[in-house]
Coordinates of C-alpha atoms in Angstrom, one line a residue:
Chain A
M943 CA 13.5 22.7 1.6
I944 CA 10.7 20.3 1.0
D945 CA 6.9 20.1 1.1
L946 CA 5.9 18.0 4.1
S947 CA 3.5 16.0 1.8
G948 CA 6.1 15.5 -1.0
K949 CA 5.5 16.5 -4.6
M950 CA 4.3 15.2 -7.9
E951 CA 6.9 14.9 -10.7
G952 CA 4.8 14.0 -13.8
V953 CA 2.7 11.1 -12.6
T954 CA 5.1 10.0 -9.9
H955 CA 4.7 11.1 -6.3
K956 CA 8.0 11.6 -4.4
L957 CA 8.2 11.8 -0.6
P958 CA 11.5 12.2 1.3
I959 CA 11.7 10.5 4.7
R960 CA 14.4 10.6 7.4
I961 CA 15.4 7.4 9.1
Y962 CA 15.3 7.7 12.9
Y963 CA 16.2 5.4 15.8
E964 CA 12.7 3.9 15.9
D965 CA 13.1 2.6 12.3
T966 CA 16.2 0.6 12.9
D967 CA 16.8 -2.7 14.7
F968 CA 19.7 -4.4 16.4
S969 CA 21.2 -5.5 13.0
G970 CA 22.1 -1.8 12.6
R971 CA 19.7 -1.4 9.6
V972 CA 16.1 -0.5 9.1
Y973 CA 13.7 -3.2 10.3
H974 CA 12.2 -4.8 7.2
A975 CA 8.5 -4.2 8.0
N976 CA 9.1 -0.5 8.3
Y977 CA 9.5 -0.1 4.5
L978 CA 5.8 -0.9 4.3
K979 CA 5.1 2.0 6.7
F980 CA 7.2 4.3 4.5
C981 CA 5.2 3.1 1.5
E982 CA 1.9 3.8 3.3
R983 CA 3.1 7.3 4.1
G984 CA 3.9 7.7 0.4
R985 CA 0.4 6.5 -0.7
T986 CA -1.3 8.7 1.9
D987 CA 0.5 11.8 0.7
F988 CA 0.1 10.8 -3.0
L989 CA -3.7 10.7 -2.3
R990 CA -3.4 13.9 -0.3
L991 CA -1.9 15.8 -3.3
L992 CA -4.8 14.3 -5.4
Q993 CA -7.2 16.0 -2.8
I994 CA -8.2 12.6 -1.5
H995 CA -8.2 12.9 2.3
Q996 CA -8.5 9.6 4.3
D997 CA -9.6 11.3 7.5
V998 CA -12.5 12.8 5.6
L999 CA -13.4 9.4 4.0
A1000 CA -13.4 7.9 7.5
Q1001 CA -15.9 10.5 8.7
L1002 CA -18.5 9.8 6.0
D1003 CA -21.9 8.4 6.9
V1004 CA -20.6 5.1 5.5
P1005 CA -17.0 5.4 6.5
L1006 CA -14.5 4.4 3.8
F1007 CA -10.9 3.1 4.3
F1008 CA -8.2 2.2 1.9
V1009 CA -6.9 -1.3 2.5
V1010 CA -4.0 -3.3 1.1
R1011 CA -5.0 -6.6 -0.5
H1012 CA -1.7 -7.8 -2.0
M1013 CA 1.9 -6.8 -2.0
D1014 CA 4.9 -8.3 -3.9
V1015 CA 8.0 -7.0 -2.1
D1016 CA 11.7 -6.9 -2.9
F1017 CA 14.2 -5.9 -0.2
L1018 CA 17.2 -5.0 -2.3
A1019 CA 19.5 -3.0 0.1
P1020 CA 19.2 -1.6 3.6
A1021 CA 18.8 1.9 4.8
K1022 CA 20.4 3.0 8.1
M1023 CA 20.1 5.6 10.8
D1024 CA 20.1 9.2 9.6
D1025 CA 19.7 8.3 5.9
V1026 CA 17.2 10.3 3.9
I1027 CA 15.2 8.0 1.6
E1028 CA 12.7 8.9 -1.0
V1029 CA 9.5 6.9 -1.7
H1030 CA 8.3 7.0 -5.3
T1031 CA 4.6 6.2 -5.9
K1032 CA 3.0 5.6 -9.2
L1033 CA -0.5 4.4 -10.1
Q1034 CA -0.3 1.5 -12.5
L1035 CA -3.8 0.3 -13.0
L1036 CA -7.4 1.0 -11.9
K1037 CA -9.9 -1.8 -12.3
G1038 CA -13.3 -2.2 -10.6
V1039 CA -12.9 -2.0 -6.8
R1040 CA -9.1 -2.4 -7.0
F1041 CA -6.2 -0.2 -7.9
V1042 CA -2.5 -1.1 -8.3
L1043 CA 0.4 1.1 -7.3
E1044 CA 4.1 0.7 -8.0
Q1045 CA 6.3 2.0 -5.2
H1046 CA 10.1 2.3 -5.2
I1047 CA 12.3 3.5 -2.3
Y1048 CA 15.7 5.1 -3.1
C1049 CA 18.6 6.3 -1.0
Q1050 CA 20.3 8.8 -3.3
D1051 CA 20.6 6.7 -6.5
N1052 CA 20.4 3.3 -4.9
L1053 CA 17.1 1.4 -5.2
L1054 CA 16.6 -0.1 -1.7
F1055 CA 13.1 -1.5 -2.0
K1056 CA 10.3 -2.1 -4.5
T1057 CA 6.8 -3.3 -4.3
V1058 CA 3.6 -3.6 -6.4
V1059 CA 0.6 -2.9 -4.1
T1060 CA -3.0 -3.9 -4.8
C1061 CA -5.4 -1.7 -2.8
A1062 CA -9.2 -1.6 -2.4
I1063 CA -11.7 0.7 -0.7
V1064 CA -13.8 -0.9 1.9
N1065 CA -16.6 0.3 4.2
D1066 CA -16.4 0.0 8.0
A1067 CA -17.7 -3.6 7.8
G1068 CA -14.8 -4.4 5.6
K1069 CA -16.9 -4.8 2.4
P1070 CA -15.3 -3.7 -0.8
T1071 CA -16.9 -0.6 -2.2
R1072 CA -16.7 0.8 -5.7
I1073 CA -14.4 3.8 -6.1
D1074 CA -16.6 6.9 -6.3
A1075 CA -16.7 8.8 -9.6
D1076 CA -14.8 11.8 -8.3
T1077 CA -11.9 9.6 -7.0
K1078 CA -12.0 7.6 -10.1
A1079 CA -11.6 10.7 -12.3
K1080 CA -8.7 11.9 -10.2
F1081 CA -7.0 8.5 -10.6
S1082 CA -7.8 8.1 -14.3
A1083 CA -5.9 11.2 -15.1
L1084 CA -2.7 9.5 -13.8
V1085 CA -2.9 6.1 -15.6
Chain B
M220 CA 8.0 24.4 2.5
I221 CA 10.0 23.1 5.4
D222 CA 13.4 21.8 6.2
L223 CA 13.3 18.0 6.7
S224 CA 15.3 18.4 9.9
G225 CA 13.2 21.3 11.3
K226 CA 14.7 24.6 12.3
M227 CA 16.0 26.5 15.3
E228 CA 14.0 29.5 16.5
G229 CA 16.2 31.1 19.1
V230 CA 17.1 28.3 21.4
T231 CA 14.1 26.2 20.5
H232 CA 14.1 23.5 17.8
K233 CA 10.9 23.0 15.9
L234 CA 10.1 19.9 13.9
P235 CA 6.8 19.5 11.9
I236 CA 5.5 15.9 11.7
R237 CA 2.6 14.4 9.8
I238 CA 0.3 11.8 11.5
Y239 CA -0.1 8.7 9.4
Y240 CA -2.2 5.5 9.7
E241 CA 0.8 3.8 11.6
D242 CA 0.6 6.4 14.4
T243 CA -3.0 5.9 15.2
D244 CA -4.8 3.1 17.1
F245 CA -8.4 1.8 17.2
S246 CA -9.5 4.6 19.5
G247 CA -9.2 6.8 16.4
R248 CA -6.4 8.8 18.0
V249 CA -2.6 8.6 18.1
Y250 CA -1.3 5.7 20.2
H251 CA 0.2 7.2 23.4
A252 CA 3.7 5.7 23.1
N253 CA 4.1 7.2 19.7
Y254 CA 4.5 10.7 21.2
L255 CA 7.8 9.5 22.6
K256 CA 8.9 8.5 19.1
F257 CA 8.0 12.0 17.9
C258 CA 10.0 13.5 20.7
E259 CA 13.0 11.3 19.8
R260 CA 12.8 12.5 16.2
G261 CA 12.8 16.1 17.6
R262 CA 15.9 15.4 19.8
T263 CA 17.7 13.7 16.9
D264 CA 17.1 16.7 14.5
F265 CA 17.9 19.2 17.3
L266 CA 21.2 17.4 17.7
R267 CA 21.7 17.3 13.9
L268 CA 21.3 21.1 13.6
L269 CA 23.9 21.4 16.3
Q270 CA 26.2 19.2 14.1
I271 CA 25.9 16.2 16.5
H272 CA 25.4 13.2 14.3
Q273 CA 24.3 10.0 16.2
D274 CA 25.3 7.7 13.3
V275 CA 28.9 9.1 13.5
L276 CA 29.0 8.7 17.4
A277 CA 27.9 5.1 16.9
Q278 CA 30.8 4.5 14.5
L279 CA 33.5 5.7 16.9
D280 CA 36.2 3.3 18.3
V281 CA 34.2 3.5 21.5
P282 CA 30.7 3.8 20.1
L283 CA 28.5 6.3 21.9
F284 CA 24.7 6.4 22.1
F285 CA 22.3 8.9 23.7
V286 CA 20.0 7.1 26.1
V287 CA 16.9 8.3 27.9
R288 CA 17.1 8.0 31.7
H289 CA 13.9 9.6 32.9
M290 CA 10.8 11.1 31.5
D291 CA 7.9 13.0 33.1
V292 CA 5.1 12.9 30.6
D293 CA 1.7 14.7 30.3
F294 CA -0.7 13.6 27.7
L295 CA -3.0 16.6 27.4
A296 CA -5.0 16.2 24.1
P297 CA -4.9 13.7 21.3
A298 CA -3.7 14.1 17.7
K299 CA -5.5 12.3 14.9
M300 CA -4.9 11.0 11.4
D301 CA -3.6 13.6 8.9
D302 CA -2.8 16.2 11.6
V303 CA 0.4 18.1 11.3
I304 CA 2.0 18.4 14.8
E305 CA 5.1 20.3 15.8
V306 CA 7.7 19.1 18.3
H307 CA 9.4 21.9 20.2
T308 CA 12.7 20.9 21.9
K309 CA 14.7 23.1 24.3
L310 CA 17.8 22.3 26.4
Q311 CA 17.1 23.0 30.0
L312 CA 20.2 21.9 31.9
L313 CA 23.6 20.3 31.4
K314 CA 25.2 18.6 34.4
G315 CA 28.0 16.0 34.5
V316 CA 27.0 13.1 32.3
R317 CA 23.4 14.1 32.1
F318 CA 21.4 16.7 30.2
V319 CA 17.8 17.7 30.5
L320 CA 15.4 18.7 27.7
E321 CA 12.0 20.2 27.7
Q322 CA 9.8 19.0 24.8
H323 CA 6.3 20.2 23.9
I324 CA 4.1 18.9 21.1
Y325 CA 1.6 21.3 19.5
C326 CA -1.2 20.9 16.9
Q327 CA -1.6 24.4 15.7
D328 CA -2.0 26.4 19.0
N329 CA -3.1 23.4 21.1
L330 CA -0.6 21.9 23.4
L331 CA -1.1 18.1 23.1
F332 CA 1.9 16.7 25.0
K333 CA 4.7 17.8 27.2
T334 CA 7.7 16.1 28.8
V335 CA 10.9 16.7 30.6
V336 CA 13.5 14.2 29.4
T337 CA 16.8 13.4 31.2
C338 CA 19.3 11.9 28.8
A339 CA 22.8 10.5 29.2
I340 CA 25.6 9.4 26.8
V341 CA 26.7 5.8 27.2
N342 CA 29.3 3.6 25.5
D343 CA 28.3 0.3 23.8
A344 CA 28.6 -1.4 27.2
G345 CA 25.9 0.9 28.5
K346 CA 28.4 2.8 30.8
P347 CA 27.7 6.5 31.2
T348 CA 30.3 8.6 29.5
R349 CA 31.2 12.3 30.1
I350 CA 30.0 14.5 27.3
D351 CA 33.0 15.5 25.2
A352 CA 34.2 19.1 25.2
D353 CA 33.0 19.8 21.7
T354 CA 29.4 18.6 22.3
K355 CA 29.5 20.4 25.7
A356 CA 30.4 23.6 24.0
K357 CA 27.6 23.2 21.5
F358 CA 25.1 22.6 24.3
S359 CA 26.4 25.3 26.6
A360 CA 25.7 28.0 24.0
L361 CA 22.0 27.0 24.3
V362 CA 21.4 27.0 28.1
Chain C
M681 CA 4.2 -22.9 30.1
I682 CA 2.4 -19.6 30.6
D683 CA -1.1 -18.1 30.2
L684 CA -1.1 -15.8 27.2
S685 CA -2.8 -13.1 29.3
G686 CA -0.3 -13.5 32.2
K687 CA -1.5 -14.2 35.8
M688 CA -2.4 -12.5 39.1
E689 CA -0.1 -13.1 42.0
G690 CA -2.0 -11.5 44.9
V691 CA -2.8 -8.0 43.7
T692 CA 0.0 -7.9 41.1
H693 CA -0.5 -8.9 37.5
K694 CA 2.5 -10.5 35.8
L695 CA 3.0 -10.8 32.0
P696 CA 6.0 -12.4 30.4
I697 CA 7.0 -10.8 27.0
R698 CA 9.7 -11.9 24.6
I699 CA 11.9 -9.3 22.9
Y700 CA 11.9 -9.6 19.1
Y701 CA 13.8 -7.8 16.3
E702 CA 11.0 -5.2 16.0
D703 CA 11.6 -4.1 19.7
T704 CA 15.3 -3.3 19.3
D705 CA 17.1 -0.3 17.7
F706 CA 20.6 0.1 16.1
S707 CA 22.1 0.7 19.6
G708 CA 21.5 -3.1 20.0
R709 CA 19.0 -2.6 22.9
V710 CA 15.3 -2.1 23.1
Y711 CA 14.1 1.2 21.8
H712 CA 13.0 3.3 24.8
A713 CA 9.4 4.0 23.7
N714 CA 8.7 0.3 23.4
Y715 CA 8.7 -0.1 27.2
L716 CA 5.5 1.9 27.1
K717 CA 4.0 -0.6 24.7
F718 CA 5.0 -3.5 27.0
C719 CA 3.3 -1.6 29.9
E720 CA 0.2 -1.1 27.9
R721 CA 0.1 -4.9 27.1
G722 CA 0.4 -5.4 30.8
R723 CA -2.5 -3.1 31.6
T724 CA -4.7 -4.6 28.9
D725 CA -4.2 -8.1 30.3
F726 CA -4.5 -7.0 33.9
L727 CA -7.9 -5.5 32.9
R728 CA -8.7 -8.7 30.9
L729 CA -8.2 -10.9 34.0
L730 CA -10.5 -8.5 35.9
Q731 CA -13.1 -9.2 33.2
I732 CA -12.8 -5.7 31.8
H733 CA -12.6 -6.0 28.0
Q734 CA -11.5 -3.0 26.1
D735 CA -12.9 -4.2 22.7
V736 CA -16.3 -4.5 24.4
L737 CA -16.1 -1.0 26.0
A738 CA -15.3 0.4 22.5
Q739 CA -18.5 -1.2 21.1
L740 CA -20.9 0.4 23.6
D741 CA -23.5 2.9 22.5
V742 CA -21.2 5.5 24.1
P743 CA -17.8 3.9 23.3
L744 CA -15.3 4.1 26.1
F745 CA -11.6 4.0 25.9
F746 CA -8.8 4.0 28.6
V747 CA -6.4 6.8 28.0
V748 CA -3.1 7.6 29.7
R749 CA -2.9 11.1 31.3
H750 CA 0.4 11.1 33.0
M751 CA 3.5 8.9 33.3
D752 CA 6.6 9.2 35.4
V753 CA 9.2 6.9 33.8
D754 CA 12.6 5.6 34.8
F755 CA 14.7 3.7 32.3
L756 CA 17.1 1.8 34.6
A757 CA 18.7 -0.9 32.4
P758 CA 18.2 -2.1 28.8
A759 CA 16.6 -5.3 27.6
K760 CA 18.0 -6.9 24.4
M761 CA 17.1 -9.3 21.6
D762 CA 15.7 -12.6 22.8
D763 CA 15.3 -11.6 26.4
V764 CA 12.2 -12.6 28.3
I765 CA 11.0 -9.7 30.4
E766 CA 8.1 -9.6 32.8
V767 CA 5.7 -6.7 33.3
H768 CA 4.3 -6.3 36.8
T769 CA 1.2 -4.2 37.1
K770 CA -0.4 -3.1 40.4
L771 CA -3.3 -0.7 41.1
Q772 CA -2.2 2.0 43.4
L773 CA -5.1 4.4 43.7
L774 CA -8.7 5.0 42.4
K775 CA -10.0 8.5 42.6
G776 CA -13.0 10.0 40.7
V777 CA -12.4 9.6 37.0
R778 CA -8.8 8.6 37.4
F779 CA -6.8 5.6 38.5
V780 CA -3.1 5.2 39.2
L781 CA -1.1 2.1 38.4
E782 CA 2.5 1.2 39.3
Q783 CA 4.3 -0.8 36.6
H784 CA 7.7 -2.5 36.9
I785 CA 9.6 -4.4 34.2
Y786 CA 12.1 -7.1 35.1
C787 CA 14.5 -9.3 33.2
Q788 CA 15.0 -12.2 35.7
D789 CA 15.9 -10.3 38.9
N790 CA 17.0 -7.0 37.3
L791 CA 14.6 -4.1 37.4
L792 CA 14.8 -2.5 33.9
F793 CA 12.0 0.0 34.0
K794 CA 9.5 1.5 36.3
T795 CA 6.6 3.9 35.9
V796 CA 3.6 5.4 37.7
V797 CA 0.8 5.7 35.2
T798 CA -2.3 7.9 35.7
C799 CA -5.2 6.7 33.5
A800 CA -8.7 7.9 32.8
I801 CA -11.7 6.6 30.9
V802 CA -13.0 8.8 28.1
N803 CA -15.9 8.6 25.6
D804 CA -15.3 8.8 21.9
A805 CA -15.3 12.6 22.1
G806 CA -12.4 12.4 24.5
K807 CA -14.5 13.5 27.5
P808 CA -13.6 12.0 30.9
T809 CA -16.3 9.6 32.1
R810 CA -16.9 8.3 35.6
I811 CA -15.8 4.7 36.0
D812 CA -19.0 2.6 36.1
A813 CA -20.0 0.9 39.4
D814 CA -19.1 -2.6 38.1
T815 CA -15.5 -1.6 37.0
K816 CA -15.1 0.4 40.2
A817 CA -16.0 -2.6 42.3
K818 CA -13.5 -4.8 40.4
F819 CA -10.8 -2.2 41.0
S820 CA -11.7 -1.5 44.7
A821 CA -11.1 -5.1 45.6
L822 CA -7.4 -4.6 44.5
V823 CA -6.5 -1.4 46.3
Chain D
M1341 CA -1.5 -22.5 28.8
I1342 CA 1.0 -22.0 26.0
D1343 CA 4.8 -22.1 25.6
L1344 CA 6.0 -18.5 25.1
S1345 CA 8.0 -19.6 22.0
G1346 CA 5.1 -21.6 20.5
K1347 CA 5.4 -25.2 19.5
M1348 CA 6.2 -27.5 16.5
E1349 CA 3.3 -29.6 15.2
G1350 CA 5.0 -32.0 12.7
V1351 CA 7.1 -29.6 10.5
T1352 CA 4.9 -26.6 11.2
H1353 CA 5.7 -24.0 14.0
K1354 CA 2.6 -22.4 15.6
L1355 CA 2.8 -19.2 17.7
P1356 CA -0.2 -17.6 19.3
I1357 CA -0.1 -13.8 19.5
R1358 CA -2.5 -11.4 21.2
I1359 CA -3.6 -8.2 19.4
Y1360 CA -3.0 -5.1 21.5
Y1361 CA -3.8 -1.4 21.1
E1362 CA -0.4 -0.8 19.5
D1363 CA -1.2 -3.2 16.7
T1364 CA -4.4 -1.5 15.5
D1365 CA -5.0 1.7 13.5
F1366 CA -7.8 4.2 13.3
S1367 CA -9.7 2.0 10.8
G1368 CA -10.3 -0.2 13.9
R1369 CA -8.3 -3.1 12.5
V1370 CA -4.7 -4.3 12.7
Y1371 CA -2.3 -2.0 10.7
H1372 CA -1.2 -3.9 7.6
A1373 CA 2.5 -3.8 8.2
N1374 CA 2.2 -5.3 11.6
Y1375 CA 1.4 -8.7 10.1
L1376 CA 5.0 -8.7 8.9
K1377 CA 6.1 -8.2 12.5
F1378 CA 3.9 -11.1 13.6
C1379 CA 5.5 -13.3 10.9
E1380 CA 9.0 -12.2 12.0
R1381 CA 8.1 -13.3 15.6
G1382 CA 7.0 -16.6 14.2
R1383 CA 10.2 -17.1 12.3
T1384 CA 12.3 -16.1 15.3
D1385 CA 10.6 -18.7 17.6
F1386 CA 10.6 -21.3 14.8
L1387 CA 14.4 -20.8 14.7
R1388 CA 14.6 -20.8 18.5
L1389 CA 12.9 -24.2 18.7
L1390 CA 15.5 -25.4 16.2
Q1391 CA 18.2 -24.2 18.6
I1392 CA 19.1 -21.4 16.2
H1393 CA 19.5 -18.2 18.4
Q1394 CA 19.8 -15.0 16.5
D1395 CA 21.3 -13.1 19.4
V1396 CA 24.1 -15.7 19.5
L1397 CA 24.7 -15.4 15.7
A1398 CA 24.9 -11.6 16.1
Q1399 CA 27.7 -12.0 18.7
L1400 CA 29.9 -14.2 16.5
D1401 CA 33.4 -12.9 15.4
V1402 CA 31.7 -12.4 12.0
P1403 CA 28.2 -11.4 13.1
L1404 CA 25.4 -13.0 11.2
F1405 CA 21.8 -11.8 10.7
F1406 CA 18.8 -13.2 8.9
V1407 CA 17.4 -10.8 6.3
V1408 CA 14.3 -10.9 4.3
R1409 CA 14.9 -10.7 0.5
H1410 CA 11.4 -11.2 -1.0
M1411 CA 7.8 -11.5 0.2
D1412 CA 4.7 -12.2 -1.6
V1413 CA 1.8 -11.2 0.7
D1414 CA -1.9 -11.6 0.7
F1415 CA -4.1 -9.7 3.2
L1416 CA -7.2 -11.8 3.3
A1417 CA -9.2 -10.6 6.4
P1418 CA -8.4 -8.2 9.3
A1419 CA -7.7 -9.0 12.9
K1420 CA -8.9 -6.6 15.6
M1421 CA -8.2 -5.6 19.2
D1422 CA -8.1 -8.5 21.7
D1423 CA -8.1 -11.2 19.0
V1424 CA -5.7 -14.1 19.5
I1425 CA -4.1 -15.0 16.2
E1426 CA -1.8 -17.9 15.4
V1427 CA 1.2 -17.7 13.1
H1428 CA 2.0 -20.9 11.2
T1429 CA 5.6 -21.2 9.8
K1430 CA 6.8 -23.9 7.5
L1431 CA 10.1 -24.3 5.7
Q1432 CA 9.5 -24.8 2.0
L1433 CA 12.9 -24.8 0.4
L1434 CA 16.6 -24.5 1.1
K1435 CA 18.9 -23.5 -1.7
G1436 CA 22.4 -22.1 -1.6
V1437 CA 22.4 -19.0 0.5
R1438 CA 18.6 -18.7 0.5
F1439 CA 15.7 -20.4 2.2
V1440 CA 12.0 -20.0 1.6
L1441 CA 9.3 -20.1 4.3
E1442 CA 5.5 -20.3 4.0
Q1443 CA 3.7 -18.4 6.7
H1444 CA -0.1 -18.3 7.4
I1445 CA -1.9 -16.3 10.1
Y1446 CA -5.2 -17.6 11.4
C1447 CA -7.8 -16.2 13.8
Q1448 CA -9.6 -19.4 15.0
D1449 CA -10.4 -21.1 11.6
N1450 CA -10.2 -18.0 9.5
L1451 CA -7.1 -17.5 7.3
L1452 CA -6.3 -13.7 7.7
F1453 CA -2.9 -13.5 6.0
K1454 CA -0.5 -15.6 4.0
T1455 CA 3.0 -15.0 2.7
V1456 CA 5.9 -16.7 1.1
V1457 CA 9.2 -15.3 2.4
T1458 CA 12.6 -15.7 0.9
C1459 CA 15.4 -15.1 3.5
A1460 CA 19.2 -15.1 3.4
I1461 CA 21.9 -15.0 6.0
V1462 CA 24.3 -12.0 5.7
N1463 CA 27.3 -10.8 7.7
D1464 CA 27.5 -7.4 9.3
A1465 CA 28.6 -5.8 6.0
G1466 CA 25.3 -7.2 4.4
K1467 CA 27.1 -9.8 2.3
P1468 CA 25.2 -13.1 1.8
T1469 CA 26.9 -15.9 3.7
R1470 CA 26.4 -19.6 3.1
I1471 CA 24.3 -21.3 5.8
D1472 CA 26.7 -23.3 8.1
A1473 CA 26.5 -27.1 8.1
D1474 CA 24.9 -27.2 11.5
T1475 CA 22.0 -24.9 10.6
K1476 CA 21.7 -26.6 7.3
A1477 CA 21.3 -30.0 8.9
K1478 CA 18.6 -28.6 11.3
F1479 CA 16.7 -27.1 8.3
S1480 CA 17.1 -30.2 6.1
A1481 CA 15.3 -32.3 8.6
L1482 CA 12.2 -30.2 8.0
V1483 CA 12.0 -30.0 4.2

């Protein structure tokens, strides 16, 4: 039994994800770009457990969106159909309009994938926007 | 708290699924083809709870795959970012090399999507293959 | 040499599409839901050649989107990595707020997939909206 | 008019790609992970023009697949619905079982995305395999 949004263990968010047909390619393994989707699900639920709701931010008078600016990505070992993987998300740094997350994907004890992700918050014109005090406070508690 | 593979309620399999960024398109709603992915996740976990494992079938000396032959699909109402939808899967008919499933997707009490799906089992050359006695027995208990 | 948006042959729009890694699954063939994506690309470029631009419709004071209401889908034969398929799109019927398209996907002379798609135009609240006179005139010339 | 597989200009492969509904998300822009799909299409067609066919490699007695080991990725500006982007692919380095590509994505003159990708060739057990003399010769001509 799991929580659909995963859980916090200390400062690390952990989200279990099942691998389905749609995630694989004809090599028999998970298609490489899909690990970025899994990480995005992890970040979304990490934010959700911090009470930061992206659908609410998108409905503001000035709509706000989280965007990814940079990723450094290592593909270490492949997942395959029916595997249950776990996305670990940890806030590493908060600085001006940017914040940096470390994300690891495991299948049981095997590290399959790791990335360092730099994100920013932008308005609907794509302009970087300072993180509001409330969100900043929620983040600061985790660094 | 949920089971990652959903649950059987009577003869109906129910799988909760979260809507993420990747599922939406620029209309602000879920991209229409993605409901077929959600249904495929439902079918996979329905089979899993019946102890039918597609990664095992794919590893047989004669590899077997479930394929979709026909779908009749109604898009009734859209899901959006952060929604939790539920895929309901029910076996309707089992006949020769084919079986027919009814799948409904709900968001709370709203029916968003429904489909009738005709599937077959094929070998790795794509040739339809009779459902083995064991799988047939598992299915028959549900019709 | 092709036009990136395909071409009209009589009343039929034809769009060639290459199959890449991302389109396949671990069965070695194209994942079934992806044929719906190919059809949507076909519809988009069919509309584009009729001078109907969906990004422009989405920018109107009352933003308009094409949505799919119903599909009847036959999966006849699979495409695989590196294949070049062709999506054929033909308007079948125009009636009130709805229009019906017939779409076939071929790989060389083999028919892989066919569908009849019922679409509607909705505003950003999801409410069906009558097709404007200009679009209607463009469509009527094709039925 | 374009070639479906793009073209070589000097040592750079250029592939035009249209942005469709499926590529966007509810922020109104292209979903970040999809740029990796576009790059993979670019690499596949770059290899195709070098007469390296991945479906043929996958059919060998010892099936071979290209896999991505590492990516360093910058998301500089977003593409949106109906844009035509162009993926530029250039071989940077060839070393033992690995090769390094530089890939840039433009929309007209704007650089949207850039990445440095380290790839390897593996067999169907995932074991790195030395690049065969023929492929190596094709690559060497480009560095």
